[in-house]
Coordinates of C-alpha atoms in Angstrom, one line a residue:
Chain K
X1 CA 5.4 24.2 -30.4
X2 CA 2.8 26.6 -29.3
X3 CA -0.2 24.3 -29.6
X4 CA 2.2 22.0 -27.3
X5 CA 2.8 24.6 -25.0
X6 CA -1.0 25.4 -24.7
X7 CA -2.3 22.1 -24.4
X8 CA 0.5 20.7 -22.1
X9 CA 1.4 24.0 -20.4
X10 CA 4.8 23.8 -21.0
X11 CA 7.8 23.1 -23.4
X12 CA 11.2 22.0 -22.8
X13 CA 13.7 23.9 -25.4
X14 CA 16.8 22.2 -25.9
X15 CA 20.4 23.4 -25.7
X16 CA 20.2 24.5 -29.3
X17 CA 18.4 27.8 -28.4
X18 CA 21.2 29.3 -27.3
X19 CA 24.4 29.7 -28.3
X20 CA 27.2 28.3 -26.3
X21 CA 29.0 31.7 -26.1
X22 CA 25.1 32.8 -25.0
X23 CA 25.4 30.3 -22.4
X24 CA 29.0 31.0 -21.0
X25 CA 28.2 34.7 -21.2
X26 CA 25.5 33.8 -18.4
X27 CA 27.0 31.6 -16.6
X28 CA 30.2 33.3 -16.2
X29 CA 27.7 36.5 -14.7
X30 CA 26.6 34.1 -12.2
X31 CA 28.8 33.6 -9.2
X32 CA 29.1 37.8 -8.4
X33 CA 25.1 38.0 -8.6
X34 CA 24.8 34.7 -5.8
X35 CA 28.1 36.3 -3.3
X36 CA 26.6 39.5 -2.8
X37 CA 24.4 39.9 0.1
X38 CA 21.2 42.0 0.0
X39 CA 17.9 41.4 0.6
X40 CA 17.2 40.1 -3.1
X41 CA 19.3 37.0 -2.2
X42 CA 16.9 34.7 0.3
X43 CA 18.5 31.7 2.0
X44 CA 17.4 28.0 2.3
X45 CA 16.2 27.4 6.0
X46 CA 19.8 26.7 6.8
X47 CA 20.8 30.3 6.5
X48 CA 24.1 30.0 5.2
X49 CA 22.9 28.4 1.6
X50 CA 21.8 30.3 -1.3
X51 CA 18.2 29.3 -2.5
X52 CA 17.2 32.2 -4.7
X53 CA 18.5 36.0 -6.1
X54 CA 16.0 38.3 -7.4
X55 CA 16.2 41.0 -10.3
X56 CA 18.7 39.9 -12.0
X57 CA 17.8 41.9 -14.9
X58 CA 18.0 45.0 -12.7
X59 CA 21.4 44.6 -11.5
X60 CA 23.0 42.7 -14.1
X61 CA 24.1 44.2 -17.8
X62 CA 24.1 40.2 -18.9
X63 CA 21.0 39.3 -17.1
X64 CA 18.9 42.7 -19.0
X65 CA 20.3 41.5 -22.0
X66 CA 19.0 37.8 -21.7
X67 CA 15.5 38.3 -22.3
X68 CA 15.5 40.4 -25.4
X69 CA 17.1 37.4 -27.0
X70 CA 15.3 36.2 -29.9
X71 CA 14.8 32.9 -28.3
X72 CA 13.0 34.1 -25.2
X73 CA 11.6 37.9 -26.2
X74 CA 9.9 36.1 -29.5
X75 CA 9.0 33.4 -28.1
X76 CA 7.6 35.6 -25.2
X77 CA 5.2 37.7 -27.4
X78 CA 4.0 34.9 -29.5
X79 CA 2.8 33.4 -26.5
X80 CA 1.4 36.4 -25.1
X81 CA 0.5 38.0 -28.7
X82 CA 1.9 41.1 -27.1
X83 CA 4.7 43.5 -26.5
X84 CA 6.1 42.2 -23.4
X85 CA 8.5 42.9 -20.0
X86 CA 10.2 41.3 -17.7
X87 CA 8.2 41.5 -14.3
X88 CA 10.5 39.5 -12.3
X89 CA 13.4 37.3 -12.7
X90 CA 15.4 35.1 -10.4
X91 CA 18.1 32.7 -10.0
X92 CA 17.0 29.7 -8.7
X93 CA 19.4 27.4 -6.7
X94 CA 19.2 24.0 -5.3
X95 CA 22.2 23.8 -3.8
X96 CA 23.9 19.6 -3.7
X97 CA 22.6 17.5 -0.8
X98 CA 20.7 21.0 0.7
X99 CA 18.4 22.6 -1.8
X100 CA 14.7 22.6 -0.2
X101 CA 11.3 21.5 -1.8
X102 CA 8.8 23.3 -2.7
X103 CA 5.3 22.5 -2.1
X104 CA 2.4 22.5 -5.0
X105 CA 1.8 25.4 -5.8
X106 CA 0.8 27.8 -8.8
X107 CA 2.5 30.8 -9.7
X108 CA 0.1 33.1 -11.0
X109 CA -2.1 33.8 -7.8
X110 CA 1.0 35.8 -6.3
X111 CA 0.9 37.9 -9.4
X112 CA -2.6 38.4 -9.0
X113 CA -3.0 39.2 -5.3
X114 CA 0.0 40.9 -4.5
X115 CA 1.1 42.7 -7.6
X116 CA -1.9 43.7 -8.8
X117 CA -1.7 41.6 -12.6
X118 CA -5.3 41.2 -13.3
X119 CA -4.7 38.5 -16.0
X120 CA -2.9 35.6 -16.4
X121 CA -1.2 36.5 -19.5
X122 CA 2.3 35.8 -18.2
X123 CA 5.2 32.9 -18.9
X124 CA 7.7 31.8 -17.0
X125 CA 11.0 31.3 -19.3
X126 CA 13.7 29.1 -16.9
X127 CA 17.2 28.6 -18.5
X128 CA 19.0 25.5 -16.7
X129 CA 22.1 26.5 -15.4
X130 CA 23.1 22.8 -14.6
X131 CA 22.1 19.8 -16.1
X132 CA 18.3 18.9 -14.4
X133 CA 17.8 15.6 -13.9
X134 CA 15.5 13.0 -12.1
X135 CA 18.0 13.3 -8.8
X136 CA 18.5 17.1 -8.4
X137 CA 14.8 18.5 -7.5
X138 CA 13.7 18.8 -10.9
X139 CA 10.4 21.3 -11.5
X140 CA 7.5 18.5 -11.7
X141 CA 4.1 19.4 -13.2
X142 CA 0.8 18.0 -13.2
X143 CA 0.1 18.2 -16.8
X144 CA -2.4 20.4 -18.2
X145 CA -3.8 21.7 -15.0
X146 CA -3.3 25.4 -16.1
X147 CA -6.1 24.6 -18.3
X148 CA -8.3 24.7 -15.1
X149 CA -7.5 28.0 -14.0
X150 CA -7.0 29.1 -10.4
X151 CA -6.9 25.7 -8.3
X152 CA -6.1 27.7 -5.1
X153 CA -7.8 27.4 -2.3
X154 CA -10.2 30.8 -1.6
X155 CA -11.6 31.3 1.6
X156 CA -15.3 32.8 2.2
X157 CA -14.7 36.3 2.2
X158 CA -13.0 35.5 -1.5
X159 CA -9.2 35.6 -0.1
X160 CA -7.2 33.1 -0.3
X161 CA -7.2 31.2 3.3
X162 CA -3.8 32.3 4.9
X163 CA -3.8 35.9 3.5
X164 CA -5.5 37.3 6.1
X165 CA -3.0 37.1 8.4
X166 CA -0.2 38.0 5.4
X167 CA 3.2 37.3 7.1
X168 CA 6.0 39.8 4.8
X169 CA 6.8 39.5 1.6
X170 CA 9.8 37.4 1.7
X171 CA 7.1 34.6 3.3
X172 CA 6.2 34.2 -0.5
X173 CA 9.6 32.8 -1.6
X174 CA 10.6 30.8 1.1
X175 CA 9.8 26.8 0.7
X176 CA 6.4 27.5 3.0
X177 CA 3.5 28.3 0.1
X178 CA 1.5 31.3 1.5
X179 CA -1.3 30.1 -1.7
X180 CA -1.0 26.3 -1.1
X181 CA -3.5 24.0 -3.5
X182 CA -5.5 21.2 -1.6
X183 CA -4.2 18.0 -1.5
X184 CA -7.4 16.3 -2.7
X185 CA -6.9 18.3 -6.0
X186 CA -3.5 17.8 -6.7
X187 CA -4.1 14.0 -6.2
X188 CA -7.1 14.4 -8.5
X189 CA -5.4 16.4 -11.3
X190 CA -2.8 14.1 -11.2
X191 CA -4.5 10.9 -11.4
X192 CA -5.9 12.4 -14.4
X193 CA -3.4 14.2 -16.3
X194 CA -0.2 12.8 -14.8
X195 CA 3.5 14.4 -13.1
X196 CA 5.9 15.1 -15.4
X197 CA 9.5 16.3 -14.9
X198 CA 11.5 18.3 -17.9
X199 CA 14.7 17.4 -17.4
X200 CA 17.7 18.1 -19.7
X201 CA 21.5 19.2 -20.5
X202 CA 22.3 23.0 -19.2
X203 CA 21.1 25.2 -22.0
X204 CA 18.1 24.1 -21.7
X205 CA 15.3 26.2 -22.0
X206 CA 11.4 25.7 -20.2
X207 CA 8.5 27.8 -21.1
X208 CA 5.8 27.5 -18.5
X209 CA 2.2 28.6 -17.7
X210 CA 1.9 30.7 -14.7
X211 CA -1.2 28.6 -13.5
X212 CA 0.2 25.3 -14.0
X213 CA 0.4 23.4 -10.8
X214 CA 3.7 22.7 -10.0
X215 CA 5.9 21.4 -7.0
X216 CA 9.6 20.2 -6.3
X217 CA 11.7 17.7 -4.3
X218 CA 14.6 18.5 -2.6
X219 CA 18.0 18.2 -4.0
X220 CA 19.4 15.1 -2.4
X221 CA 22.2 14.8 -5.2
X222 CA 25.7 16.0 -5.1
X223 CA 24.9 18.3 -8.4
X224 CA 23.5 21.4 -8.3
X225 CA 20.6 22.8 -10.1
X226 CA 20.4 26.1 -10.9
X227 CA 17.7 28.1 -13.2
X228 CA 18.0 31.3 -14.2
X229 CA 14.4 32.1 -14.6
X230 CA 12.3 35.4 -16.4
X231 CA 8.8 35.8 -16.1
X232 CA 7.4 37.6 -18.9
X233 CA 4.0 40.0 -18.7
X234 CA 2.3 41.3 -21.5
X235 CA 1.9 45.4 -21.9
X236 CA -1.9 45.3 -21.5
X237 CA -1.5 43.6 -18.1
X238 CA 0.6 46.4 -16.4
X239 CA -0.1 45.9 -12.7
X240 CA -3.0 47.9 -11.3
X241 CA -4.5 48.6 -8.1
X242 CA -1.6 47.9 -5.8
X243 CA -2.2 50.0 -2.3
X244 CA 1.1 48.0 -1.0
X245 CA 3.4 47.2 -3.6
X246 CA 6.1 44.4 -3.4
X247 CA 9.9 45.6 -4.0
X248 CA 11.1 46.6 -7.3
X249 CA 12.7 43.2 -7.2
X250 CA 9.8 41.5 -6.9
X251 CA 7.6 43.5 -9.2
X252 CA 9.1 45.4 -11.9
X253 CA 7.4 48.8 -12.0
X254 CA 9.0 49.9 -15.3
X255 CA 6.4 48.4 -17.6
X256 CA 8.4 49.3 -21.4
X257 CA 8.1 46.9 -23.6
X258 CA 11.4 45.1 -24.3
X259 CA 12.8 45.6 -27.6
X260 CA 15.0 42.8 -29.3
X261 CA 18.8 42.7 -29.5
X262 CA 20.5 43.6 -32.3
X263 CA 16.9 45.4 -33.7
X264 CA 17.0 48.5 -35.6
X265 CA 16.2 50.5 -32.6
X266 CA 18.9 49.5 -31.0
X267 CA 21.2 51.6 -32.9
X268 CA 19.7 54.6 -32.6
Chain V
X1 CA 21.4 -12.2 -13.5
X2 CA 24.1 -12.8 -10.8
X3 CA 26.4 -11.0 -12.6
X4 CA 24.6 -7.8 -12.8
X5 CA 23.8 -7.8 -9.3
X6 CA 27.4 -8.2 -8.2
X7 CA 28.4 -5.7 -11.3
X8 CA 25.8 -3.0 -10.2
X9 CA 25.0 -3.4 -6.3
X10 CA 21.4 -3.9 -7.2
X11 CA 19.1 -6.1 -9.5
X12 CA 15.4 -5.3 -10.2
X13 CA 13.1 -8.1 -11.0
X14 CA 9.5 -7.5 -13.1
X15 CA 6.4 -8.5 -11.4
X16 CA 6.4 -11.7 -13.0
X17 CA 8.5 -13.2 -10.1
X18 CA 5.5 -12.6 -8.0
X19 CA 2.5 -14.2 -8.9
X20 CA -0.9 -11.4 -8.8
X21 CA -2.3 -14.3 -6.2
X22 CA 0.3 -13.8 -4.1
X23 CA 0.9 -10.3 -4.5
X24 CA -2.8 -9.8 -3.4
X25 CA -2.1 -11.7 -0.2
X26 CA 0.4 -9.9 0.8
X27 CA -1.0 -5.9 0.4
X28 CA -4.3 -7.4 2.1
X29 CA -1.9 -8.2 5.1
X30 CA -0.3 -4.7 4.8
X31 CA -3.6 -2.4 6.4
X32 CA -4.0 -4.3 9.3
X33 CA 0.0 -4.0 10.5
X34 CA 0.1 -0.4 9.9
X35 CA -2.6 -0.1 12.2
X36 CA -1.2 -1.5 15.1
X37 CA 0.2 0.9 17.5
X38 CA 4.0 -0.7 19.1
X39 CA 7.4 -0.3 19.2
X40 CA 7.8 -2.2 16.2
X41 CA 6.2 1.0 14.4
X42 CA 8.2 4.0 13.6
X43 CA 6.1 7.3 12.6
X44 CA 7.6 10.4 10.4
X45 CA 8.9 13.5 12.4
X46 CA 5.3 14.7 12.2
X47 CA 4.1 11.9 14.6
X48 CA 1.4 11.0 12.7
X49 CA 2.3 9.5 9.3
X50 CA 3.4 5.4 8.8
X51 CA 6.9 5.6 8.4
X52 CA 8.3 1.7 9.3
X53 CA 6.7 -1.3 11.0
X54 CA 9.7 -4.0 12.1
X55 CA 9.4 -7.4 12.2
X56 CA 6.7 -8.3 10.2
X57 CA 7.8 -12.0 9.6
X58 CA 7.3 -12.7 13.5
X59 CA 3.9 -10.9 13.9
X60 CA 2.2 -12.1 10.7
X61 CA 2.0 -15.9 8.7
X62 CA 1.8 -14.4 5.7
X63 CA 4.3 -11.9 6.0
X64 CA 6.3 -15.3 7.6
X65 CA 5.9 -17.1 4.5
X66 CA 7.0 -14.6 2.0
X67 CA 10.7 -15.2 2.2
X68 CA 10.1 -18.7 2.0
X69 CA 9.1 -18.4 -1.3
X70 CA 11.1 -19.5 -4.3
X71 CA 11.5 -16.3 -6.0
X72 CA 13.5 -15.0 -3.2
X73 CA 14.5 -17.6 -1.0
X74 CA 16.4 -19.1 -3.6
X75 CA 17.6 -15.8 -5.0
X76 CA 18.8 -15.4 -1.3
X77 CA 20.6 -18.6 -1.3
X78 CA 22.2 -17.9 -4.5
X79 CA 23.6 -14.4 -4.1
X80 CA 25.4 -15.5 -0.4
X81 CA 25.9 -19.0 -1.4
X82 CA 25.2 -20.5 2.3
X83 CA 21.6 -21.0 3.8
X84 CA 20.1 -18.0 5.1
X85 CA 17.4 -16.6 7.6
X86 CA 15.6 -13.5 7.7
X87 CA 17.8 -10.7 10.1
X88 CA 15.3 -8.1 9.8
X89 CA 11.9 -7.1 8.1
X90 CA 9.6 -3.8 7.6
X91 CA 7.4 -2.4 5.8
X92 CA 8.8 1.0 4.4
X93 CA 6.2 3.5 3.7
X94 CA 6.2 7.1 1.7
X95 CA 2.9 8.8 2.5
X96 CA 1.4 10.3 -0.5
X97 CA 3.0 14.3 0.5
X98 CA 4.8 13.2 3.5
X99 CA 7.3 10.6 3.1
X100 CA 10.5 11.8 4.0
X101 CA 13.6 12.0 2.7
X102 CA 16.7 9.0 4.1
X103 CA 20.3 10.7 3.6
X104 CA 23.0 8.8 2.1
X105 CA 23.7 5.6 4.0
X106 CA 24.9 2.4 3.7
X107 CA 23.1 -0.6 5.6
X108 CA 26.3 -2.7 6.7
X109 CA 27.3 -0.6 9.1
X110 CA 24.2 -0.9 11.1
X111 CA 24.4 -4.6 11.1
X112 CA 28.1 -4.5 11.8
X113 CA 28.0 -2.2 14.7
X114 CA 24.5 -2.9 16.3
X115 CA 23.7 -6.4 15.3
X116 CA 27.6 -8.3 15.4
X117 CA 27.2 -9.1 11.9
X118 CA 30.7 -10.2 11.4
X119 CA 30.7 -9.8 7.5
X120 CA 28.2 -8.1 4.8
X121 CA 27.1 -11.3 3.6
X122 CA 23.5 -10.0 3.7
X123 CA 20.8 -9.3 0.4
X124 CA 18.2 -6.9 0.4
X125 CA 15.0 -7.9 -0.9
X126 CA 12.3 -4.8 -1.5
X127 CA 9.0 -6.4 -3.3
X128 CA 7.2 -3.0 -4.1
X129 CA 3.5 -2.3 -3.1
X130 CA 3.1 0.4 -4.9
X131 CA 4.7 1.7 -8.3
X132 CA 7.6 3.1 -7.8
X133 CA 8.5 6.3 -9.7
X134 CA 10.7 8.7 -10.2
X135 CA 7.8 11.1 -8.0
X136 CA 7.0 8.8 -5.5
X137 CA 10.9 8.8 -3.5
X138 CA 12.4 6.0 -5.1
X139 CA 15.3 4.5 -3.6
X140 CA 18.6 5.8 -5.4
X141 CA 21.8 4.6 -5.6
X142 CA 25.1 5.1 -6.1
X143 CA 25.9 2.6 -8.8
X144 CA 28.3 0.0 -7.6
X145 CA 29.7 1.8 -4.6
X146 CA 29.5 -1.7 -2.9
X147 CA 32.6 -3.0 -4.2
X148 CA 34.3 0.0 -2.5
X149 CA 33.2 -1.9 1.2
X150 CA 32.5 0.4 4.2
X151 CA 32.5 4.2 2.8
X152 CA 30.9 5.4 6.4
X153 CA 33.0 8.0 8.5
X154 CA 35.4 6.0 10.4
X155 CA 37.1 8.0 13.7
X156 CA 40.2 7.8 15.3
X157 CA 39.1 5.3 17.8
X158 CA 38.3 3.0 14.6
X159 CA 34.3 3.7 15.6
X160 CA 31.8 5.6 13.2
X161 CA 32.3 9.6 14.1
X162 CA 29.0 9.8 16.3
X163 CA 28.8 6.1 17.7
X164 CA 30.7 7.4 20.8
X165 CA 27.7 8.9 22.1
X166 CA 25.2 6.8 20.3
X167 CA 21.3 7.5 21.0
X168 CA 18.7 5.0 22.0
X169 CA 17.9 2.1 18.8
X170 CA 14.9 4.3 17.7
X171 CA 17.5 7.2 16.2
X172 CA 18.8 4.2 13.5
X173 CA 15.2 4.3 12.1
X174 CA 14.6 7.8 11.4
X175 CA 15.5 9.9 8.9
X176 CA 18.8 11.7 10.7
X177 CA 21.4 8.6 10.0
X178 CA 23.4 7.9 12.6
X179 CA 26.1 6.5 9.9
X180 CA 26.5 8.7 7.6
X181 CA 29.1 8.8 4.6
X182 CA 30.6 12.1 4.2
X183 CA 29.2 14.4 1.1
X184 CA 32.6 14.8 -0.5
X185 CA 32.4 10.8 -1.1
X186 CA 29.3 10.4 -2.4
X187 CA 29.7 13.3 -5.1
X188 CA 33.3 11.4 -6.0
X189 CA 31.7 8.3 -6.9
X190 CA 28.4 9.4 -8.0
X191 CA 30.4 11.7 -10.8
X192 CA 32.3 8.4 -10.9
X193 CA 29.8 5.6 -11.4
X194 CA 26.1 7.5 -12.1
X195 CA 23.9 7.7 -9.5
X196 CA 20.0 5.2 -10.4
X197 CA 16.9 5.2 -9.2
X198 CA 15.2 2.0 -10.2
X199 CA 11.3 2.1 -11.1
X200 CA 8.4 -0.1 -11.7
X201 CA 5.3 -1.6 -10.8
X202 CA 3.8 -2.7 -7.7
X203 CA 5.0 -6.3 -8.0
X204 CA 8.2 -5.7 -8.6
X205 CA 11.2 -7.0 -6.7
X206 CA 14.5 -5.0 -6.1
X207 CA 17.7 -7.0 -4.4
X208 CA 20.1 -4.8 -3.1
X209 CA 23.7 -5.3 -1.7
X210 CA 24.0 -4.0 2.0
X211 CA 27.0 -2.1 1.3
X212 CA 25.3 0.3 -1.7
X213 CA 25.4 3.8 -0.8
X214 CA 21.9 4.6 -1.4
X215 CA 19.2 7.8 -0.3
X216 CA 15.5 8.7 -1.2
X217 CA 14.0 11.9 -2.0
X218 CA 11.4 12.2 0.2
X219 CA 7.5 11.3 -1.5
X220 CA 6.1 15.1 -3.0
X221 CA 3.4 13.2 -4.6
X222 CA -0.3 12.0 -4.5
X223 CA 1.1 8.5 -4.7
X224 CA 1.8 6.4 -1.8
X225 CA 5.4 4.9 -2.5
X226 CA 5.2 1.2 0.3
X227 CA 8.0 -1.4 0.0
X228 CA 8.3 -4.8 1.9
X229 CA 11.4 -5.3 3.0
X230 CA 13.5 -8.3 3.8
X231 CA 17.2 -8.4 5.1
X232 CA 18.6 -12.0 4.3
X233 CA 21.6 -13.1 6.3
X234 CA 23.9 -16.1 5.5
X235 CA 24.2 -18.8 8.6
X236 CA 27.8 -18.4 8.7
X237 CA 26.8 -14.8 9.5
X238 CA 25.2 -15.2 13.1
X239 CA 25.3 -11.9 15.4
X240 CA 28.4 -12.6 17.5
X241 CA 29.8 -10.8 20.9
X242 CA 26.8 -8.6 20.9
X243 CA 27.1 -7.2 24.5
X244 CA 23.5 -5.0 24.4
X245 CA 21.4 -6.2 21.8
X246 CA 18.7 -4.3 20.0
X247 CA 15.5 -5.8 20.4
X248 CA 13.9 -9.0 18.3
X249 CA 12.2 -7.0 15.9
X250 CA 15.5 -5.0 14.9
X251 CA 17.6 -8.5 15.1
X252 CA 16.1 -11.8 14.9
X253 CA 17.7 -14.2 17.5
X254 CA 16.7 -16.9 15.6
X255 CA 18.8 -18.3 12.9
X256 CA 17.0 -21.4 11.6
X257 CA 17.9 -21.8 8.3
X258 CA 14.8 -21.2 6.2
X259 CA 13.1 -24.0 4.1
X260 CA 11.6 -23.2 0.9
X261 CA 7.3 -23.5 0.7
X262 CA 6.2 -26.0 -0.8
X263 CA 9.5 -28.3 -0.2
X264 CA 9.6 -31.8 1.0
X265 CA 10.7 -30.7 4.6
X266 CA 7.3 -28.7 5.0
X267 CA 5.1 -31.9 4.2
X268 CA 6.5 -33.5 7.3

């Protein structure tokens, strides 16, 4: 599974994973966390539908608990071959016949410019809350393109272009990419290496590489499909450097390594 | 064959049906009628991209002599059991990162309301230019919502909700649907009957019933997604009591009946 995940840049877990009791646990913690209005909760362009909620794991007793499952925390460090914490999580909604696109992009140069995570050595863990299928915006991948690293495009001064004139924060996590890739390499990448959309039953569980190129369609279904999604860092990337950090709930600043549930420490 | 298509709504034919010769012909036709600036071309909200071109079968002798053809002339005449004419053409194009999204519709209504189309004895025919996947904005449908008829928003007058004020022709051919079937129907019958998206190579032929309830994502991919589109109409069919017709390349006036290529009628 881990020479899979390497080469391909993802994996698709199925239901298994978890537990159905895991899986009600979460999804019954769901509705309170998308009702409450605070500035961790951004809205599609609409403004009156919910597209994502940040921090989950900071607000939630259910959500901290998630990612020091076996399934995910294990599967985090042997990726990582490190001790590992959660440095942002998210629910992720597309909402039936409204949730937005989201252009190609790659996760990892967000990490890198604006919190300060001088490595890649991160994974993005998402549990599907709904069944994901070909009709409900599913996360689509060109193959294998992590392997080539940063793919965004840098201006001359070594920025990326656009980050000069950085609009706030919450620019990052709306459906307009502030790091956008060039067409030309996407459409090279992919003639290549092919698209490819994980799809599967709710339980589901996607490891992904935070530099694999990666875009979505709208929702123009009548199901929703929600992710609950973790993005693991490993210790010895601790961010570094950051003269104007991103809210907590964007960029975990407590940095302690998770320990599993149900280990012996946890009885101490 | 018949069966399936008046099972399903839809019927999706291999390349086969086409010959390469002729397929050849026909996308060497395709540049030069996207090029031409008219009326009878329809550009994407950005004012720049392809969207439609109308009435190919009057503008070009290829594009005339398509529907002539065996494969679907005779497919035509089987599905409405009367001789038939072409109502309306287009080509249909999904720029590669551009192609936008059509909201759930059926095509009837259109023909019914604008057109005087009396009954939906009409067959779509979509040969595909391109492959069509499940990236690229495939057409998807509701699974036999034709045998429910007319699912478009009726009002109290017995008009489609939105007809009373009804903007110029042009508003029929853009993305914003002028008739559109409310989202609490679609989500009954697609949890009822599935929704599908079908998919397959350039070549390929896809009849469609004009009552399907059907939308497309719009086209996140490097991969141009074209379709040529006919609209067959029975001749017991004819546009009737049309008091402000929409023009020839939206509804063609004449109703000849076609005659196949090659057939004994064309030697005289």
């Amino acid at each position: 599974m881990i020479e899979r995940y390497r080469r391909d840049g993802f994996l698709l877990l199925p239901p298994e994973y978890l537990t159905q009791t895991v899986f009600d646990t979460i999804t019954a913690a769901v509705p309170h966390l998308l009702a409450e209005d605070s500035p961790r909760r951004i809205m599609e362009r609409d403004e009156t539908t919910v597209r994502s909620v940040y921090g989950v794991h900071q607000t939630d007793s259910i959500m901290a608990e998630v990612p020091r499952m076996p399934a995910l925390l294990g599967a985090a460090r042997q990726i990582l071959g490190d001790d590992v914490y959660v440095h942002q999580s998210k629910i992720n909604l597309k909402a039936p016949f409204a949730g937005d696109q989201w252009e190609w992009h790659q996760d990892y140069i967000y990490w890198l410019q604006s919190d300060g995570l001088r490595k890649p050595d991160l994974v993005n863990v998402a549990i599907f809350l709904d069944e994901v299928t070909e009709f409900n915006g599913p996360l689509t991948f060109v193959k294998a393109s992590h392997r080539s690293g940063l793919l965004t495009r840098i201006g001359a001064d070594g920025m990326p272009l656009g980050y000069e004139d950085a609009p706030a924060w919450v620019a990052t996590l709306t459906a307009d990419e502030k790091f956008q890739v060039g067409t030309s390499v996407v459409e090279e990448m992919a003639r290549a290496n092919g698209l490819v959309s994980p799809k599967g039953p709710a339980g589901s569980m996607l490891f992904f590489d935070p530099n694999i190129l990666h875009a979505s369609a709208p929702n123009i279904s009548p199901f929703r499909r929600a992710m609950l999604m973790y993005v693991f860092n490993g210790v010895r990337n601790v961010p570094r450097d950051v003269s104007d950090p991103r809210p907590p709930f964007l960029a975990e600043p407590d940095t302690t390594p998770l320990q599993p549930l149900f280990s012996v420490s946890d009885s101490k």
